[in-house]
PDB file of C-alpha atoms in Angstrom:
ATOM      1  CA  ASN E   1       3.203  13.046 -22.103  1.00 87.00           C
ATOM      2  CA  PRO E   2       1.443  15.414 -19.983  1.00 94.00           C
ATOM      3  CA  ILE E   3       0.220  18.612 -21.098  1.00 97.00           C
ATOM      4  CA  VAL E   4       2.108  21.201 -18.923  1.00 97.00           C
ATOM      5  CA  ASP E   5       1.014  24.779 -18.048  1.00 96.00           C
ATOM      6  CA  THR E   6       2.808  27.022 -15.375  1.00 97.00           C
ATOM      7  CA  VAL E   7       1.105  30.081 -13.829  1.00 95.00           C
ATOM      8  CA  LYS E   8       3.417  32.624 -12.049  1.00 96.00           C
ATOM      9  CA  THR E   9       2.138  34.106  -8.845  1.00 95.00           C
ATOM     10  CA  ASP E  10       3.553  36.617  -6.041  1.00 95.00           C
ATOM     11  CA  ASP E  11       4.347  33.387  -3.854  1.00 93.00           C
ATOM     12  CA  GLY E  12       6.143  31.229  -6.665  1.00 96.00           C
ATOM     13  CA  ASP E  13       4.946  28.934  -9.532  1.00 97.00           C
ATOM     14  CA  VAL E  14       1.788  26.736  -9.888  1.00 97.00           C
ATOM     15  CA  VAL E  15       2.438  24.104 -12.236  1.00 97.00           C
ATOM     16  CA  PHE E  16      -0.485  22.292 -13.763  1.00 98.00           C
ATOM     17  CA  SER E  17       0.059  18.990 -15.649  1.00 98.00           C
ATOM     18  CA  TRP E  18      -2.894  17.239 -17.547  1.00 98.00           C
ATOM     19  CA  HIS E  19      -2.749  13.677 -17.404  1.00 98.00           C
ATOM     20  CA  ALA E  20      -5.257  12.007 -19.967  1.00 98.00           C
ATOM     21  CA  LYS E  21      -7.004   8.687 -19.112  1.00 97.00           C
ATOM     22  CA  LYS E  22      -5.339   8.341 -15.716  1.00 97.00           C
ATOM     23  CA  THR E  23      -4.947   9.330 -12.094  1.00 98.00           C
ATOM     24  CA  ILE E  24      -1.763   9.645 -10.466  1.00 97.00           C
ATOM     25  CA  ASP E  25      -1.288   6.776  -8.063  1.00 96.00           C
ATOM     26  CA  ASN E  26      -0.373   8.002  -4.258  1.00 95.00           C
ATOM     27  CA  LEU E  27      -1.085  11.652  -5.012  1.00 97.00           C
ATOM     28  CA  ILE E  28      -4.280  12.820  -3.017  1.00 97.00           C
ATOM     29  CA  SER E  29      -7.486  13.333  -5.240  1.00 97.00           C
ATOM     30  CA  PHE E  30      -8.256  16.953  -3.765  1.00 97.00           C
ATOM     31  CA  GLN E  31     -11.149  17.966  -6.129  1.00 98.00           C
ATOM     32  CA  VAL E  32     -13.364  16.691  -8.825  1.00 98.00           C
ATOM     33  CA  TYR E  33     -15.475  17.880 -11.584  1.00 98.00           C
ATOM     34  CA  GLY E  34     -17.513  16.088 -14.195  1.00 98.00           C
ATOM     35  CA  PHE E  35     -18.636  16.893 -17.877  1.00 98.00           C
ATOM     36  CA  CYS E  36     -22.134  15.488 -17.596  1.00 98.00           C
ATOM     37  CA  LEU E  37     -24.275  15.156 -20.835  1.00 98.00           C
ATOM     38  CA  ASN E  38     -27.974  14.898 -20.914  1.00 98.00           C
ATOM     39  CA  ASP E  39     -29.719  12.990 -23.591  1.00 97.00           C
ATOM     40  CA  GLU E  40     -29.585  15.979 -26.013  1.00 97.00           C
ATOM     41  CA  GLY E  41     -25.914  15.840 -25.618  1.00 96.00           C
ATOM     42  CA  LYS E  42     -25.794  19.103 -23.587  1.00 98.00           C
ATOM     43  CA  VAL E  43     -23.487  19.619 -20.515  1.00 98.00           C
ATOM     44  CA  CYS E  44     -24.591  20.510 -17.325  1.00 98.00           C
ATOM     45  CA  LEU E  45     -23.308  23.524 -15.254  1.00 98.00           C
ATOM     46  CA  VAL E  46     -24.131  25.180 -11.951  1.00 98.00           C
ATOM     47  CA  ARG E  47     -24.076  28.572 -10.548  1.00 96.00           C
ATOM     48  CA  ASP E  48     -23.638  29.325  -6.834  1.00 92.00           C
ATOM     49  CA  LYS E  49     -25.440  32.114  -5.185  1.00 89.00           C
ATOM     50  CA  GLU E  50     -23.301  35.405  -4.929  1.00 88.00           C
ATOM     51  CA  GLU E  51     -21.439  33.916  -8.195  1.00 91.00           C
ATOM     52  CA  LYS E  52     -21.718  35.166 -11.903  1.00 93.00           C
ATOM     53  CA  ARG E  53     -19.898  32.305 -13.581  1.00 95.00           C
ATOM     54  CA  PHE E  54     -21.107  28.875 -14.020  1.00 97.00           C
ATOM     55  CA  THR E  55     -18.939  25.857 -13.235  1.00 97.00           C
ATOM     56  CA  LEU E  56     -18.974  22.249 -13.898  1.00 98.00           C
ATOM     57  CA  PRO E  57     -20.468  20.445 -10.898  1.00 98.00           C
ATOM     58  CA  GLY E  58     -18.069  19.154  -8.493  1.00 97.00           C
ATOM     59  CA  GLY E  59     -15.905  20.001  -5.499  1.00 97.00           C
ATOM     60  CA  HIS E  60     -13.530  19.125  -2.630  1.00 97.00           C
ATOM     61  CA  VAL E  61     -12.994  15.037  -1.889  1.00 98.00           C
ATOM     62  CA  ASP E  62     -14.009  14.500   1.603  1.00 98.00           C
ATOM     63  CA  ALA E  63     -11.410  12.274   3.953  1.00 96.00           C
ATOM     64  CA  GLY E  64     -12.369   8.533   3.274  1.00 96.00           C
ATOM     65  CA  GLU E  65     -14.218   9.140  -0.039  1.00 97.00           C
ATOM     66  CA  THR E  66     -13.116   8.010  -3.510  1.00 97.00           C
ATOM     67  CA  ALA E  67     -12.739  10.545  -6.507  1.00 98.00           C
ATOM     68  CA  GLU E  68     -15.965   9.051  -8.049  1.00 98.00           C
ATOM     69  CA  GLU E  69     -17.733   8.953  -4.813  1.00 98.00           C
ATOM     70  CA  ALA E  70     -17.061  12.630  -4.353  1.00 98.00           C
ATOM     71  CA  LEU E  71     -18.145  13.382  -7.828  1.00 98.00           C
ATOM     72  CA  ILE E  72     -21.600  11.589  -7.174  1.00 98.00           C
ATOM     73  CA  ARG E  73     -22.138  13.686  -4.025  1.00 97.00           C
ATOM     74  CA  GLU E  74     -21.220  16.742  -5.614  1.00 97.00           C
ATOM     75  CA  PHE E  75     -23.455  16.311  -8.172  1.00 97.00           C
ATOM     76  CA  GLN E  76     -26.281  15.333  -5.992  1.00 96.00           C
ATOM     77  CA  GLU E  77     -25.646  18.561  -3.823  1.00 95.00           C
ATOM     78  CA  GLU E  78     -25.050  21.184  -6.939  1.00 95.00           C
ATOM     79  CA  ALA E  79     -26.990  19.568  -9.781  1.00 97.00           C
ATOM     80  CA  GLN E  80     -29.633  17.541  -7.746  1.00 96.00           C
ATOM     81  CA  PHE E  81     -28.995  14.225  -9.571  1.00 97.00           C
ATOM     82  CA  SER E  82     -26.707  11.451  -9.701  1.00 97.00           C
ATOM     83  CA  PRO E  83     -24.477  10.985 -12.767  1.00 98.00           C
ATOM     84  CA  GLU E  84     -24.666   7.718 -14.648  1.00 98.00           C
ATOM     85  CA  GLU E  85     -22.122   5.979 -16.615  1.00 98.00           C
ATOM     86  CA  VAL E  86     -19.121   7.840 -15.060  1.00 98.00           C
ATOM     87  CA  GLU E  87     -15.879   7.190 -16.717  1.00 98.00           C
ATOM     88  CA  LEU E  88     -12.457   8.679 -16.085  1.00 98.00           C
ATOM     89  CA  LEU E  89     -11.327  11.671 -18.309  1.00 98.00           C
ATOM     90  CA  GLY E  90      -8.010  12.113 -16.490  1.00 98.00           C
ATOM     91  CA  SER E  91      -6.232  14.035 -13.776  1.00 98.00           C
ATOM     92  CA  LEU E  92      -5.251  17.505 -13.565  1.00 98.00           C
ATOM     93  CA  GLU E  93      -1.892  17.532 -11.419  1.00 98.00           C
ATOM     94  CA  VAL E  94      -1.221  20.440  -9.255  1.00 98.00           C
ATOM     95  CA  LYS E  95       2.046  21.411  -7.855  1.00 98.00           C
ATOM     96  CA  VAL E  96       2.624  24.714  -6.014  1.00 97.00           C
ATOM     97  CA  VAL E  97       6.228  25.596  -5.454  1.00 97.00           C
ATOM     98  CA  ASP E  98       7.224  28.609  -3.606  1.00 96.00           C
ATOM     99  CA  LYS E  99      10.188  30.930  -4.335  1.00 95.00           C
ATOM    100  CA  LYS E 100      12.851  28.820  -2.477  1.00 96.00           C
ATOM    101  CA  SER E 101      11.610  26.004  -4.797  1.00 95.00           C
ATOM    102  CA  GLN E 102      10.045  24.183  -2.254  1.00 97.00           C
ATOM    103  CA  VAL E 103       6.898  22.164  -3.097  1.00 97.00           C
ATOM    104  CA  ALA E 104       4.048  23.827  -0.823  1.00 96.00           C
ATOM    105  CA  ALA E 105       1.268  21.750  -2.045  1.00 97.00           C
ATOM    106  CA  HIS E 106       1.007  18.859  -4.531  1.00 98.00           C
ATOM    107  CA  HIS E 107      -2.335  17.048  -5.505  1.00 98.00           C
ATOM    108  CA  GLN E 108      -4.810  16.160  -8.222  1.00 98.00           C
ATOM    109  CA  GLN E 109      -8.151  17.309  -9.553  1.00 98.00           C
ATOM    110  CA  VAL E 110      -9.762  14.176 -11.082  1.00 98.00           C
ATOM    111  CA  ARG E 111     -11.916  14.903 -14.171  1.00 98.00           C
ATOM    112  CA  PHE E 112     -14.694  12.501 -15.230  1.00 98.00           C
ATOM    113  CA  VAL E 113     -17.349  12.313 -18.063  1.00 98.00           C
ATOM    114  CA  CYS E 114     -20.831  11.022 -17.222  1.00 98.00           C
ATOM    115  CA  LYS E 115     -24.209  11.198 -18.408  1.00 98.00           C
ATOM    116  CA  ILE E 116     -27.880  11.733 -16.907  1.00 98.00           C
ATOM    117  CA  HIS E 117     -30.974  10.191 -18.470  1.00 97.00           C
ATOM    118  CA  ASN E 118     -33.875  11.492 -16.595  1.00 95.00           C
ATOM    119  CA  VAL E 119     -33.241  15.027 -15.280  1.00 96.00           C
ATOM    120  CA  PRO E 120     -35.325  16.159 -12.493  1.00 96.00           C
ATOM    121  CA  ASP E 121     -36.790  19.367 -11.824  1.00 96.00           C
ATOM    122  CA  PHE E 122     -34.282  21.664 -10.078  1.00 97.00           C
ATOM    123  CA  VAL E 123     -35.243  23.406  -7.016  1.00 93.00           C
ATOM    124  CA  VAL E 124     -33.077  26.563  -6.010  1.00 92.00           C
ATOM    125  CA  GLY E 125     -31.478  26.375  -2.564  1.00 84.00           C
ATOM    126  CA  LYS E 126     -32.683  22.417  -2.069  1.00 86.00           C
ATOM    127  CA  ASP E 127     -31.627  21.063   1.182  1.00 84.00           C
ATOM    128  CA  GLY E 128     -29.692  24.536   2.253  1.00 84.00           C
ATOM    129  CA  TRP E 129     -26.941  23.957  -0.625  1.00 81.00           C
ATOM    130  CA  GLU E 130     -25.756  27.234  -2.222  1.00 86.00           C
ATOM    131  CA  THR E 131     -26.558  26.423  -5.992  1.00 93.00           C
ATOM    132  CA  GLU E 132     -28.913  28.907  -7.605  1.00 95.00           C
ATOM    133  CA  GLU E 133     -29.105  27.537 -11.248  1.00 96.00           C
ATOM    134  CA  ARG E 134     -28.601  24.706 -13.098  1.00 98.00           C
ATOM    135  CA  ILE E 135     -28.174  24.898 -17.118  1.00 98.00           C
ATOM    136  CA  PHE E 136     -27.401  22.446 -19.923  1.00 98.00           C
ATOM    137  CA  VAL E 137     -25.333  23.862 -22.751  1.00 98.00           C
ATOM    138  CA  ASN E 138     -23.956  22.857 -26.143  1.00 97.00           C
ATOM    139  CA  ALA E 139     -20.479  21.349 -25.663  1.00 96.00           C
ATOM    140  CA  GLU E 140     -18.835  23.670 -28.112  1.00 95.00           C
ATOM    141  CA  LYS E 141     -20.139  26.432 -26.076  1.00 97.00           C
ATOM    142  CA  LEU E 142     -18.230  25.556 -22.751  1.00 97.00           C
ATOM    143  CA  PRO E 143     -15.257  27.782 -23.461  1.00 97.00           C
ATOM    144  CA  GLU E 144     -17.786  30.943 -23.375  1.00 97.00           C
ATOM    145  CA  TYR E 145     -18.776  29.785 -19.740  1.00 97.00           C
ATOM    146  CA  ILE E 146     -15.576  28.148 -18.130  1.00 97.00           C
ATOM    147  CA  ASP E 147     -12.414  30.554 -18.282  1.00 95.00           C
ATOM    148  CA  TRP E 148      -9.724  27.760 -17.622  1.00 95.00           C
ATOM    149  CA  LEU E 149     -10.723  25.983 -20.755  1.00 96.00           C
ATOM    150  CA  SER E 150      -8.702  28.710 -22.538  1.00 95.00           C
ATOM    151  CA  TYR E 151      -5.489  27.849 -20.445  1.00 95.00           C
ATOM    152  CA  PRO E 152      -3.196  24.894 -22.176  1.00 97.00           C
ATOM    153  CA  THR E 153      -4.353  22.121 -19.567  1.00 97.00           C
ATOM    154  CA  GLY E 154      -7.830  23.277 -19.832  1.00 97.00           C
ATOM    155  CA  LYS E 155      -7.585  23.208 -23.722  1.00 97.00           C
ATOM    156  CA  ALA E 156      -6.351  19.571 -23.418  1.00 98.00           C
ATOM    157  CA  GLN E 157      -9.229  18.473 -21.077  1.00 98.00           C
ATOM    158  CA  PHE E 158     -11.669  19.952 -23.296  1.00 98.00           C
ATOM    159  CA  SER E 159     -10.060  18.385 -26.519  1.00 97.00           C
ATOM    160  CA  ASP E 160     -10.115  15.044 -24.634  1.00 98.00           C
ATOM    161  CA  PHE E 161     -13.764  15.661 -23.648  1.00 98.00           C
ATOM    162  CA  LEU E 162     -14.735  16.457 -27.411  1.00 97.00           C
ATOM    163  CA  LYS E 163     -12.841  13.118 -28.367  1.00 96.00           C
ATOM    164  CA  TYR E 164     -15.333  11.329 -25.861  1.00 96.00           C
ATOM    165  CA  LEU E 165     -18.112  12.836 -27.735  1.00 94.00           C
ATOM    166  CA  ASP E 166     -17.083  11.789 -30.997  1.00 91.00           C
ATOM    167  CA  ARG E 167     -16.947   7.986 -29.973  1.00 88.00           C
TER     168      ARG E 167
END
């Protein structure tokens, strides 16, 4: 059974459901993010210029792209490397329900786990991209960097990621 978390907004509710180790058939993959480990077991985070916070590399899935293709493209753009040994961690179903109980949006954000063995040097602003900084942090420190890991569905994702590490 999925872990469910509802966030109340002025416009209605946003219902998040974490589905471990699977994606939802026939539901658009809107965004992707990856927990990517280097050979020291640290996780890659990136920070865009104009931002104070770090995030997992990832972003929007373009038309005609699979979720995994989007992940690889986003890592190349933001972290400046291609992730290896990509595995599905699960998907975060996002359903936006307005005040009239109508579904205003319904999609999924796919989460992956991957590795990088040979980390190239990072070049600020390479190819005109917005990424200003790339760091690698110990996995247990991720909640200090990523706010959404404190929500029930975020805790479930983090727990599943830690289980991956224990394999």
